[in-house]
Coordinates of C-alpha atoms in Angstrom, one line a residue:
M1 CA -26.2 27.6 -24.9
L2 CA -22.7 27.3 -26.3
A3 CA -22.0 24.4 -28.5
L4 CA -18.5 23.2 -29.6
S5 CA -17.9 20.3 -31.9
I6 CA -14.5 18.5 -31.8
S7 CA -13.2 16.2 -34.4
C8 CA -10.7 13.7 -33.0
S9 CA -9.3 12.6 -36.3
K10 CA -8.9 13.9 -39.8
K11 CA -10.6 10.9 -41.2
S12 CA -14.1 11.4 -42.8
N13 CA -15.6 8.7 -40.6
S14 CA -14.0 10.1 -37.4
P15 CA -15.9 9.9 -34.1
T16 CA -17.1 13.3 -32.9
M17 CA -18.2 15.0 -29.8
E18 CA -20.5 17.9 -29.2
I19 CA -19.8 19.9 -26.0
L20 CA -22.9 21.8 -24.6
H21 CA -23.2 24.2 -21.8
P22 CA -26.9 24.4 -20.9
N23 CA -26.1 26.6 -17.9
D24 CA -23.2 28.1 -16.0
T25 CA -22.4 25.0 -13.9
L26 CA -23.3 22.1 -16.1
T27 CA -21.5 20.8 -19.2
R28 CA -22.8 18.0 -21.3
I29 CA -20.6 16.1 -23.8
E30 CA -22.6 14.2 -26.4
I31 CA -20.5 11.5 -28.0
N32 CA -22.0 10.4 -31.3
S33 CA -19.7 7.6 -32.3
P34 CA -18.0 6.3 -29.2
Q35 CA -14.6 4.7 -29.0
R36 CA -13.4 2.7 -26.0
Y37 CA -12.2 5.7 -23.9
L38 CA -12.8 9.3 -23.3
L39 CA -9.4 10.6 -22.4
L40 CA -9.7 13.3 -19.6
P41 CA -6.9 15.9 -19.1
I42 CA -5.8 16.2 -15.6
E43 CA -4.2 19.2 -13.7
E44 CA -3.4 18.1 -10.2
S45 CA -3.4 21.6 -8.7
Q46 CA -7.0 22.2 -9.6
P47 CA -10.0 21.5 -7.3
E48 CA -12.1 18.5 -8.0
V49 CA -15.1 18.8 -10.3
Q50 CA -17.9 16.3 -10.7
V51 CA -18.0 14.0 -13.8
R52 CA -20.3 11.1 -14.7
L53 CA -21.2 8.9 -17.5
V54 CA -25.0 9.2 -17.9
G55 CA -26.5 5.7 -17.6
D56 CA -28.7 3.5 -15.5
R57 CA -25.9 1.2 -14.1
P58 CA -25.3 1.5 -10.4
E59 CA -21.7 2.4 -11.1
D60 CA -22.7 5.5 -13.2
T61 CA -22.2 7.8 -10.2
W62 CA -20.6 11.1 -9.9
L63 CA -16.8 11.1 -9.9
D64 CA -14.4 13.7 -8.3
I65 CA -11.9 14.5 -11.0
R66 CA -9.3 17.3 -11.2
L67 CA -9.8 18.4 -14.8
A68 CA -7.3 20.6 -16.3
V69 CA -8.0 24.3 -16.4
D70 CA -4.7 26.0 -17.4
S71 CA -2.3 23.2 -18.3
I72 CA -2.2 19.4 -18.5
D73 CA -0.2 17.1 -16.2
Y74 CA -1.5 13.8 -17.7
Y75 CA -4.5 12.0 -19.1
V76 CA -6.8 9.3 -17.5
P77 CA -9.3 7.1 -19.4
L78 CA -13.0 7.1 -18.8
A79 CA -14.3 3.8 -20.1
L80 CA -17.3 4.2 -22.4
P81 CA -20.1 1.6 -22.8
E82 CA -19.1 -1.4 -24.9
G83 CA -20.4 -1.2 -28.4
K84 CA -20.7 1.9 -30.6
S85 CA -23.9 3.4 -29.2
P86 CA -24.0 7.2 -28.4
A87 CA -22.9 8.2 -25.0
T88 CA -23.3 11.3 -22.7
V89 CA -20.9 12.6 -20.2
E90 CA -21.8 15.4 -17.7
I91 CA -19.5 17.7 -15.9
I92 CA -20.4 20.0 -13.0
G93 CA -18.2 22.9 -11.8
L94 CA -15.7 23.3 -14.7
D95 CA -15.3 26.8 -16.1
R96 CA -16.2 27.1 -19.8
T97 CA -12.7 28.5 -20.6
A98 CA -10.9 25.4 -19.2
I99 CA -8.3 23.9 -21.5
S100 CA -10.0 20.5 -20.9
Y101 CA -12.7 21.3 -23.4
E102 CA -10.0 21.7 -26.1
K103 CA -7.8 18.8 -25.3
I104 CA -10.4 16.1 -24.3
Q105 CA -10.0 13.1 -26.6
L106 CA -11.6 9.9 -27.9
A107 CA -9.4 6.8 -28.2
D108 CA -9.5 3.0 -28.5
T109 CA -6.3 2.6 -26.6
F110 CA -4.5 4.2 -23.6
D111 CA -0.8 4.2 -23.2
T112 CA 0.2 2.5 -19.9
S113 CA 3.9 2.0 -20.8
A114 CA 6.3 2.9 -18.0
K115 CA 7.3 6.6 -18.3
D116 CA 7.7 7.5 -14.6
Y117 CA 11.4 7.6 -13.5
Y118 CA 10.4 6.6 -9.9
R119 CA 8.0 3.8 -10.7
P120 CA 9.6 0.6 -9.2
A121 CA 10.9 -1.9 -11.6
Y122 CA 10.2 -5.1 -9.7
H123 CA 7.5 -4.2 -7.1
H124 CA 3.8 -4.3 -7.9
S125 CA 2.1 -1.1 -8.8
P126 CA -0.8 -0.2 -11.0
T127 CA -0.1 1.0 -14.6
Y128 CA -1.6 4.4 -13.8
G129 CA -3.6 6.2 -11.2
W130 CA -3.5 6.1 -7.4
M131 CA -3.2 3.0 -5.2
N132 CA -3.2 2.6 -1.4
D133 CA -4.3 -0.4 0.8
P134 CA -4.0 -3.9 -0.5
N135 CA -7.4 -5.7 -0.3
G136 CA -9.0 -9.1 -0.7
M137 CA -5.8 -11.0 -1.1
I138 CA -6.4 -14.7 -1.7
Y139 CA -4.7 -17.7 -3.2
K140 CA -6.8 -20.1 -5.4
D141 CA -5.9 -22.7 -8.0
G142 CA -2.2 -21.7 -8.2
V143 CA -3.0 -18.0 -8.5
Y144 CA -2.4 -15.1 -6.1
H145 CA -5.1 -12.4 -6.4
L146 CA -4.2 -8.9 -5.1
Y147 CA -7.0 -6.4 -5.0
Y148 CA -6.2 -2.9 -3.9
Q149 CA -7.7 0.6 -3.2
Y150 CA -7.6 2.3 -6.5
N151 CA -8.4 5.7 -8.0
P152 CA -8.2 5.4 -11.9
Y153 CA -9.1 9.0 -12.3
G154 CA -6.0 10.7 -10.8
L155 CA -2.9 10.5 -8.7
K156 CA -4.4 11.5 -5.5
W157 CA -6.8 9.6 -3.2
G158 CA -10.4 9.5 -4.2
N159 CA -13.1 7.6 -6.2
M160 CA -12.3 4.4 -4.4
Y161 CA -12.6 1.1 -6.4
W162 CA -11.0 -2.3 -6.0
G163 CA -8.2 -2.7 -8.6
H164 CA -7.1 -6.2 -9.4
S165 CA -3.8 -7.9 -10.2
S166 CA -2.9 -11.6 -10.2
S167 CA 0.3 -13.7 -10.1
R168 CA 1.5 -17.2 -10.1
D169 CA 4.8 -16.4 -8.4
L170 CA 4.2 -13.2 -6.3
I171 CA 6.6 -11.5 -8.5
H172 CA 5.2 -11.2 -12.0
W173 CA 1.8 -9.5 -11.9
E174 CA -0.9 -9.3 -14.5
H175 CA -3.2 -6.3 -14.4
H176 CA -7.0 -6.9 -14.8
D177 CA -10.1 -4.7 -15.2
L178 CA -11.6 -3.2 -12.1
A179 CA -13.0 -5.8 -9.7
L180 CA -15.4 -3.6 -7.7
A181 CA -16.8 -0.3 -8.8
R182 CA -18.2 2.4 -6.5
D183 CA -22.0 2.6 -6.6
T184 CA -25.0 4.3 -5.0
L185 CA -23.8 3.1 -1.6
G186 CA -20.6 4.9 -2.1
H187 CA -16.9 4.4 -2.4
I188 CA -15.5 0.8 -2.2
F189 CA -13.2 0.9 0.8
S190 CA -10.9 -1.9 2.1
G191 CA -11.7 -5.5 3.1
N192 CA -10.8 -9.0 2.5
A193 CA -11.7 -12.1 0.5
I194 CA -12.3 -15.8 1.5
L195 CA -12.8 -19.0 -0.4
D196 CA -16.3 -20.4 0.5
K197 CA -15.3 -24.0 -0.1
Q198 CA -18.6 -25.5 1.2
G199 CA -20.9 -22.9 -0.4
T200 CA -22.1 -21.7 3.1
A201 CA -23.2 -18.3 1.7
G202 CA -25.5 -19.8 -0.9
F203 CA -23.5 -18.7 -4.0
G204 CA -22.0 -22.2 -4.8
K205 CA -19.0 -24.1 -3.6
D206 CA -15.6 -22.5 -4.0
A207 CA -17.1 -19.0 -4.6
I208 CA -14.8 -16.2 -3.7
L209 CA -16.5 -13.8 -1.2
A210 CA -15.3 -10.3 -1.0
Y211 CA -16.1 -8.3 2.1
Y212 CA -15.6 -4.5 1.8
T213 CA -16.7 -1.3 3.4
A214 CA -19.1 1.0 1.6
H215 CA -18.3 4.7 2.4
N216 CA -20.5 7.7 1.8
T217 CA -21.2 11.1 3.2
H218 CA -24.8 12.2 4.0
A219 CA -25.5 15.8 5.1
G220 CA -21.9 16.3 5.9
K221 CA -21.7 13.1 8.1
Q222 CA -19.6 10.1 7.2
W223 CA -21.4 6.8 6.9
Q224 CA -19.7 3.4 6.7
A225 CA -21.1 -0.2 6.5
Q226 CA -19.9 -3.6 5.5
C227 CA -20.9 -5.2 2.3
L228 CA -20.5 -8.5 0.3
A229 CA -19.8 -9.5 -3.3
Y230 CA -19.2 -12.9 -4.7
S231 CA -17.2 -14.2 -7.7
L232 CA -17.9 -17.4 -9.6
D233 CA -15.2 -17.0 -12.1
N234 CA -12.1 -17.2 -9.9
G235 CA -12.1 -13.6 -8.9
K236 CA -12.2 -12.0 -12.3
T237 CA -15.7 -10.4 -11.8
F238 CA -17.9 -9.9 -8.8
T239 CA -21.6 -9.6 -8.2
K240 CA -22.7 -7.4 -5.3
Y241 CA -25.1 -9.1 -2.8
A242 CA -28.6 -7.8 -3.2
G243 CA -28.9 -7.6 0.7
N244 CA -26.1 -5.1 1.1
P245 CA -25.2 -3.6 3.5
I246 CA -24.8 -6.7 5.7
L247 CA -23.5 -5.0 8.8
T248 CA -23.9 -1.5 10.3
P249 CA -22.5 -0.1 13.5
F250 CA -24.9 -0.7 16.5
D251 CA -23.7 2.6 18.1
G252 CA -23.5 4.8 15.0
V253 CA -19.8 5.2 15.1
S254 CA -18.7 6.9 11.9
D255 CA -15.3 5.2 11.5
F256 CA -16.4 1.6 10.9
R257 CA -14.5 -0.2 8.2
D258 CA -12.0 -2.7 6.7
P259 CA -13.7 -6.1 7.5
K260 CA -11.5 -9.2 8.0
V261 CA -13.3 -12.6 7.9
F262 CA -11.7 -15.8 9.2
W263 CA -12.7 -19.3 10.2
Y264 CA -12.5 -20.3 13.9
A265 CA -12.6 -24.1 14.0
P266 CA -13.3 -24.6 17.7
E267 CA -16.5 -22.8 17.4
K268 CA -17.2 -24.0 13.9
S269 CA -18.0 -20.5 12.9
W270 CA -16.9 -17.7 10.8
Y271 CA -15.8 -14.5 12.5
M272 CA -15.4 -11.0 11.2
I273 CA -13.2 -8.1 12.7
V274 CA -14.1 -4.6 11.9
S275 CA -12.2 -1.5 12.9
A276 CA -14.4 0.9 14.9
D277 CA -12.5 4.1 15.7
K278 CA -10.0 3.1 18.3
E279 CA -11.0 -0.6 18.7
M280 CA -11.5 -3.7 16.8
R281 CA -14.9 -5.4 17.0
F282 CA -15.5 -9.1 16.6
Y283 CA -18.7 -10.6 15.0
R284 CA -19.7 -14.2 14.4
S285 CA -21.7 -15.8 11.6
Q286 CA -23.0 -19.2 10.5
D287 CA -24.0 -18.3 7.0
L288 CA -21.5 -15.5 6.2
K289 CA -24.3 -13.0 5.7
K290 CA -25.9 -12.4 9.1
W291 CA -23.4 -11.3 11.8
D292 CA -23.8 -11.1 15.5
Y293 CA -21.6 -8.9 17.8
V294 CA -19.2 -10.8 20.1
S295 CA -16.7 -8.5 21.7
A296 CA -14.2 -5.7 21.2
F297 CA -10.5 -5.2 21.7
G298 CA -8.2 -2.1 21.6
E299 CA -9.6 0.8 23.6
G300 CA -6.5 2.1 25.5
Y301 CA -4.0 -0.3 23.9
G302 CA -1.0 0.4 21.9
A303 CA 0.3 3.6 20.3
R304 CA -1.9 6.6 20.8
P305 CA -3.3 8.8 19.4
N306 CA -4.4 6.7 16.7
Q307 CA -7.3 5.5 14.4
F308 CA -7.5 1.7 14.0
E309 CA -7.7 0.5 10.4
C310 CA -7.1 -2.6 8.2
P311 CA -7.1 -5.4 10.7
D312 CA -5.8 -8.9 10.2
F313 CA -5.9 -11.9 12.6
F314 CA -4.2 -15.2 12.3
Q315 CA -2.2 -17.9 14.2
L316 CA 1.5 -18.3 14.1
T317 CA 3.8 -21.0 15.6
D318 CA 6.6 -19.4 17.7
E319 CA 9.9 -20.5 16.0
T320 CA 11.6 -20.2 19.4
T321 CA 9.2 -22.0 21.7
G322 CA 7.0 -24.0 19.3
K323 CA 3.8 -22.6 20.9
E324 CA 1.0 -21.4 18.7
K325 CA -0.4 -17.9 19.3
W326 CA -2.9 -15.5 17.8
V327 CA -1.6 -12.3 16.2
M328 CA -3.7 -9.2 15.6
I329 CA -2.4 -6.7 13.0
V330 CA -3.6 -3.2 13.6
N331 CA -2.7 -0.6 11.0
I332 CA -2.9 2.8 12.7
N333 CA -3.1 6.4 11.5
P334 CA -1.6 8.4 13.2
G335 CA 0.5 6.8 15.9
C336 CA 3.8 5.9 14.1
A337 CA 6.8 6.8 16.2
F338 CA 8.2 8.7 13.3
G339 CA 4.9 10.4 12.4
G340 CA 1.8 9.4 10.4
S341 CA 0.7 5.8 9.7
A342 CA 2.2 2.5 10.6
T343 CA 1.6 -1.1 11.3
E344 CA 1.3 -2.3 14.9
Y345 CA 0.6 -5.8 16.2
F346 CA -0.5 -7.7 19.3
V347 CA 0.3 -11.3 20.3
G348 CA -2.1 -13.1 22.6
T349 CA -4.9 -15.7 23.0
F350 CA -8.4 -16.0 21.5
D351 CA -11.2 -18.3 22.7
G352 CA -13.9 -17.4 20.3
K353 CA -15.2 -14.7 22.6
E354 CA -12.4 -12.2 23.2
F355 CA -8.8 -11.6 22.2
V356 CA -6.4 -11.1 25.2
P357 CA -2.9 -9.7 24.4
E358 CA 0.2 -10.7 26.3
T359 CA 1.5 -7.2 26.6
A360 CA 0.5 -4.3 28.8
P361 CA -1.8 -1.6 27.4
E362 CA 1.0 0.9 26.9
I363 CA 3.3 -1.4 24.9
A364 CA 3.5 -0.8 21.1
H365 CA 5.1 -3.4 18.9
W366 CA 5.9 -2.5 15.3
L367 CA 6.0 -4.9 12.3
D368 CA 8.2 -2.5 10.4
F369 CA 10.5 0.3 11.6
G370 CA 10.4 2.5 8.5
K371 CA 8.1 5.3 7.8
D372 CA 6.4 3.8 4.7
H373 CA 4.9 0.5 5.6
Y374 CA 1.1 0.6 6.0
A375 CA -2.1 -1.5 5.6
L376 CA -0.2 -4.8 5.5
V377 CA -2.7 -7.7 5.3
T378 CA -2.1 -11.4 4.5
F379 CA -3.3 -13.8 1.8
H380 CA -6.1 -16.1 2.5
N381 CA -5.8 -19.9 1.7
T382 CA -2.0 -20.2 1.6
G383 CA -1.7 -23.2 3.9
A384 CA 1.1 -23.1 6.5
R385 CA 2.5 -20.0 5.2
T386 CA 1.4 -16.5 6.3
I387 CA 2.3 -14.1 3.4
G388 CA 1.8 -10.3 3.8
I389 CA 2.1 -7.4 1.5
P390 CA 2.1 -3.7 2.6
W391 CA 1.4 -0.4 0.9
V392 CA 4.6 1.6 0.8
S393 CA 3.7 5.2 1.8
N394 CA 2.6 7.4 4.7
W395 CA -0.7 9.3 4.9
Q396 CA 1.2 12.4 5.9
Y397 CA 2.6 12.9 2.4
A398 CA 1.1 10.1 0.2
N399 CA -0.7 12.6 -2.0
V400 CA 2.4 14.7 -2.8
T401 CA 5.2 12.2 -3.5
P402 CA 6.9 13.0 -6.8
F403 CA 5.5 10.2 -8.9
K404 CA 4.2 11.2 -12.4
Q405 CA 2.3 8.1 -13.7
T406 CA 1.2 6.1 -10.8
R407 CA 1.2 7.0 -7.1
G408 CA 1.3 4.0 -4.9
T409 CA 3.3 0.7 -4.8
N410 CA 3.4 -2.4 -2.7
G411 CA 6.3 -3.8 -0.7
L412 CA 7.8 -7.1 -1.4
P413 CA 5.8 -10.2 -0.3
R414 CA 7.0 -11.2 3.1
D415 CA 6.5 -14.4 5.2
L416 CA 5.5 -13.5 8.8
F417 CA 6.8 -15.5 11.7
L418 CA 6.7 -15.5 15.5
F419 CA 9.8 -15.5 17.7
T420 CA 10.6 -15.0 21.4
K421 CA 13.3 -12.7 22.7
D422 CA 13.9 -12.2 26.5
G423 CA 10.5 -13.7 27.3
T424 CA 8.5 -11.5 24.9
S425 CA 6.8 -12.6 21.7
Y426 CA 7.5 -10.7 18.5
V427 CA 6.4 -10.9 14.8
G428 CA 9.1 -10.9 12.2
A429 CA 8.8 -10.4 8.4
R430 CA 11.3 -12.1 6.0
P431 CA 11.2 -11.7 2.2
S432 CA 9.2 -14.5 0.7
K433 CA 11.3 -17.2 -1.0
E434 CA 9.9 -16.3 -4.4
V435 CA 11.8 -13.0 -4.3
E436 CA 15.1 -14.8 -5.1
A437 CA 13.7 -15.3 -8.7
L438 CA 14.3 -11.6 -9.2
R439 CA 18.1 -12.1 -9.2
K440 CA 19.3 -11.7 -12.8
E441 CA 23.0 -11.7 -12.0
Q442 CA 25.5 -11.5 -9.2
V443 CA 27.7 -8.5 -9.4
S444 CA 31.4 -8.8 -8.3
L445 CA 32.4 -6.8 -5.2
S446 CA 36.1 -6.3 -4.3
L447 CA 36.0 -5.9 -0.5
P448 CA 38.5 -6.7 2.2
Q449 CA 37.6 -9.2 5.0
S450 CA 38.0 -6.5 7.5
I451 CA 36.5 -3.0 7.3
G452 CA 38.7 -0.3 8.8
E453 CA 37.7 3.4 8.7
E454 CA 36.4 3.3 5.2
V455 CA 36.2 1.3 2.0
R456 CA 34.9 3.1 -1.0
L457 CA 33.7 1.5 -4.3
P458 CA 32.9 4.4 -6.7
D459 CA 31.3 2.3 -9.4
A460 CA 30.0 -0.7 -7.5
L461 CA 26.4 0.2 -8.2
K462 CA 26.8 1.7 -11.6
G463 CA 24.5 0.3 -14.3
L464 CA 22.1 -1.3 -11.8
E465 CA 19.7 1.6 -12.1
D466 CA 18.7 1.5 -8.5
S467 CA 17.3 -2.0 -8.9
F468 CA 19.4 -4.3 -6.7
E469 CA 19.8 -6.4 -3.6
L470 CA 22.8 -6.2 -1.3
E471 CA 23.6 -8.8 1.3
L472 CA 26.1 -8.2 4.1
E473 CA 27.1 -10.3 7.0
L474 CA 29.4 -8.6 9.5
T475 CA 30.7 -8.8 13.0
P476 CA 31.9 -5.5 14.7
A477 CA 34.8 -5.6 17.1
A478 CA 34.2 -5.1 20.8
K479 CA 35.4 -1.5 20.5
T480 CA 33.4 -0.6 17.4
T481 CA 30.9 2.2 18.0
R482 CA 29.3 2.4 14.5
V483 CA 29.4 0.5 11.3
G484 CA 27.5 1.1 8.2
L485 CA 27.1 1.5 4.5
V486 CA 26.3 4.6 2.3
L487 CA 24.7 4.6 -1.2
S488 CA 25.4 7.8 -3.1
N489 CA 25.5 9.4 -6.5
E490 CA 27.4 12.3 -8.2
L491 CA 24.8 14.8 -7.3
G492 CA 25.4 14.3 -3.5
D493 CA 22.3 12.2 -2.8
E494 CA 23.1 9.6 -0.2
L495 CA 21.4 6.9 1.8
P496 CA 23.3 5.9 5.0
I497 CA 22.3 2.8 6.8
Y498 CA 24.4 2.1 10.0
L499 CA 24.5 0.2 13.3
D500 CA 24.8 2.6 16.2
L501 CA 26.3 0.2 18.7
E502 CA 26.4 2.6 21.6
K503 CA 22.7 3.3 21.2
E504 CA 22.0 -0.3 20.1
R505 CA 20.1 0.9 17.0
I506 CA 20.1 0.3 13.3
T507 CA 19.2 3.4 11.4
M508 CA 18.3 4.4 7.8
D509 CA 18.7 8.1 7.2
R510 CA 17.0 9.5 4.1
T511 CA 17.4 13.3 4.9
K512 CA 19.9 13.6 1.9
S513 CA 18.6 10.7 -0.2
G514 CA 17.4 12.8 -3.1
L515 CA 14.1 14.8 -3.4
I516 CA 13.0 15.7 0.1
D517 CA 11.4 19.2 -0.1
F518 CA 7.9 17.8 -0.8
G519 CA 7.9 16.8 2.8
T520 CA 7.1 20.4 3.8
K521 CA 3.7 19.9 2.1
A522 CA 2.8 17.0 4.3
T523 CA -0.5 17.1 6.1
P524 CA -0.2 15.6 9.5
H525 CA -3.2 14.3 11.2
D526 CA -4.9 16.7 13.6
R527 CA -4.4 14.2 16.4
E528 CA -0.6 14.3 15.8
S529 CA 2.1 16.3 17.6
N530 CA 5.1 17.7 15.8
D531 CA 7.1 17.4 19.0
W532 CA 6.4 13.6 19.2
R533 CA 7.9 12.6 15.9
D534 CA 10.7 15.1 16.2
R535 CA 11.5 13.4 19.5
D536 CA 11.4 9.8 18.4
G537 CA 12.9 10.2 15.0
V538 CA 16.5 10.9 14.2
N539 CA 17.7 14.0 12.3
Y540 CA 14.2 15.3 11.7
Q541 CA 13.9 18.0 9.1
N542 CA 10.4 17.6 7.7
D543 CA 7.8 15.0 7.7
F544 CA 9.6 13.1 4.9
A545 CA 13.2 14.1 5.6
I546 CA 13.8 12.0 8.7
A547 CA 15.9 8.9 9.7
T548 CA 14.1 5.9 11.2
W549 CA 15.6 3.3 13.5
A550 CA 15.0 0.0 15.1
P551 CA 16.4 -1.5 18.4
L552 CA 19.2 -4.1 17.9
S553 CA 17.8 -5.8 21.1
L554 CA 15.5 -7.8 18.7
C555 CA 18.7 -9.5 17.3
T556 CA 20.7 -12.4 18.8
G557 CA 24.5 -12.6 18.9
K558 CA 27.1 -10.1 17.7
T559 CA 27.1 -11.0 13.9
Y560 CA 24.5 -9.1 11.9
K561 CA 23.0 -10.1 8.6
L562 CA 21.7 -7.3 6.5
R563 CA 19.6 -7.8 3.3
L564 CA 18.8 -4.5 1.5
F565 CA 16.5 -4.1 -1.5
V566 CA 16.5 -0.9 -3.5
D567 CA 14.0 -0.4 -6.3
R568 CA 14.2 3.2 -7.7
S569 CA 12.0 5.0 -5.2
M570 CA 12.1 2.5 -2.2
A571 CA 14.5 0.9 0.1
E572 CA 13.6 -2.2 2.2
L573 CA 15.9 -3.5 4.8
F574 CA 15.7 -6.8 6.6
V575 CA 18.0 -7.7 9.5
Q576 CA 18.7 -11.1 11.0
G577 CA 16.4 -12.9 8.8
G578 CA 13.5 -10.5 9.3
R579 CA 13.6 -9.9 13.0
I580 CA 13.9 -6.3 12.0
A581 CA 12.2 -4.9 8.8
M582 CA 12.4 -1.3 7.7
T583 CA 10.7 0.2 4.7
N584 CA 11.3 3.7 3.4
L585 CA 10.6 5.7 0.1
I586 CA 13.5 7.5 -1.4
F587 CA 13.8 9.7 -4.4
P588 CA 17.3 9.9 -5.7
R589 CA 17.8 12.4 -8.5
K590 CA 20.1 10.0 -10.3
P591 CA 20.8 6.3 -9.6
Y592 CA 23.1 5.5 -6.8
A593 CA 26.5 4.5 -8.2
T594 CA 28.9 4.5 -5.2
L595 CA 28.9 2.0 -2.3
R596 CA 30.9 3.0 0.9
L597 CA 31.5 0.9 3.9
Y598 CA 32.9 2.2 7.1
S599 CA 33.6 1.3 10.7
E600 CA 34.3 3.7 13.7
G601 CA 36.0 3.0 16.9
G602 CA 37.3 -0.4 15.8
A603 CA 37.4 -2.7 12.8
T604 CA 34.5 -4.8 11.6
Q605 CA 34.9 -8.3 10.1
L606 CA 33.1 -8.8 6.9
H607 CA 32.1 -12.4 6.5
S608 CA 30.3 -12.0 3.1
A609 CA 29.0 -9.3 0.7
K610 CA 26.8 -10.1 -2.2
L611 CA 25.3 -7.8 -4.8
Y612 CA 22.6 -8.8 -7.2
R613 CA 21.0 -7.0 -10.2
L614 CA 17.3 -7.4 -9.9
G615 CA 14.5 -7.4 -12.4
L616 CA 11.5 -9.1 -13.8

């Protein structure tokens, strides 16, 4: 047995660790005087090894962590038990010569100050670690709670917990301790939360109930089931229901996840939707614990091939006709026209028994026409407003994007609305009104009222540090074939956004936007065809370097209102008040400084142009 003692401080009363290797695969770290954290050195290129804090709590399970072998990319904190009692950490599979054994540290603090050049300045993101789907979003007592899929032990997917942030204005977010920790049932996958005003579940009035999927693998086979936890302190902490799991698939389907619970007044019942491979299943309950199967929707509908995930279900009143209709959000992976994951929706009717869409099975409607809009779900208990937030990434390359401190961010909050165009119902997404509070100052733009071939403003964006909002209202002449704008920097990085009036499209092209080569490391789903996304995308180079587009047929009239938000590593475009939304990641090597406007084939009238510096 090899023993190595490490002193973490030169003080005489310093906490110490003893590292023991009882055999070739197991390492035991005995911590004699614990501090708050054990800081684990991470090397992303290494395979995962198993780490656990030895204890009798359900959350003291084996974690999959990429501990450093040759060099250190960053540290992550492993929280030790409260108090100063001795603690033991075990590691399986890490070679004795790994640099981790020399560099592992004890500390009472962990530095989460922003160091990542690409971490957004005004969008929600965790202070460190990996984030994907938003979960359990709920509004209670003036506070918006945003839970999310979270891996606090690395910048790649794994070790799924529910992270937690809260806000009073949807803009300024406070980060909290983990809300739900993985346990013996497995990872804590996605779900939603509701306010049990009447105490129907038996945990008391106004309890917050969180429904989530437990995910595990047994004998190489995936197992997923729905579970329940409740909070009696306004969502700060949760207690898992002793009767978990509360719902398992009746046919043994392995992809059975992401519960969405909602109230259906005509039946005076609670309903749950669960994604089950390529369909959504409806269940009904009177007590929020026992659930009975009702029906299913989705087989053969929408974009294919795909895996249905992260459903949402709500009513919207059509702003065009005044009629109220049901909307089903279906996040799919793969299935995006440009490759990978995307958010699809269906509009139709629901009678408590089945959902019937208005569209034919082969029709796919997209909530966002970018490549980095996924897992959008809406807040519970927001009254007449339907407010959604997406995860901004794509499963093709989410694990290899060039972030260094936190990998994963959310899009701006957006109010969803329903409108009719040419007899078809569509869902739009406009930035929530709270977003205007981000405007710190309006920046002067010197632009003519008519755009000819080109207007170039070399320093228009200088000093904004890629955190700005640009609003344009323009009317192309009858002969105009293309009108657009280009953001660029001195390194040649550029982001063109243009209206192709001949093809009736609006396009955002990120093929020269900055760092793009990591797209060659993308891992498309095995159901996906390269030919498909090459065909449907524009200027396809790799799975990241691609241009995305939306049909201008969703707009009305010949005047176009564009609202563009840029925040370091992301660009969100809203057209005609949200009839078109387009969200894409970008990684410029230096902030964009130059703004160029151009018009081809004819002039374009510029009615207004407003530029704002944004910040918290």
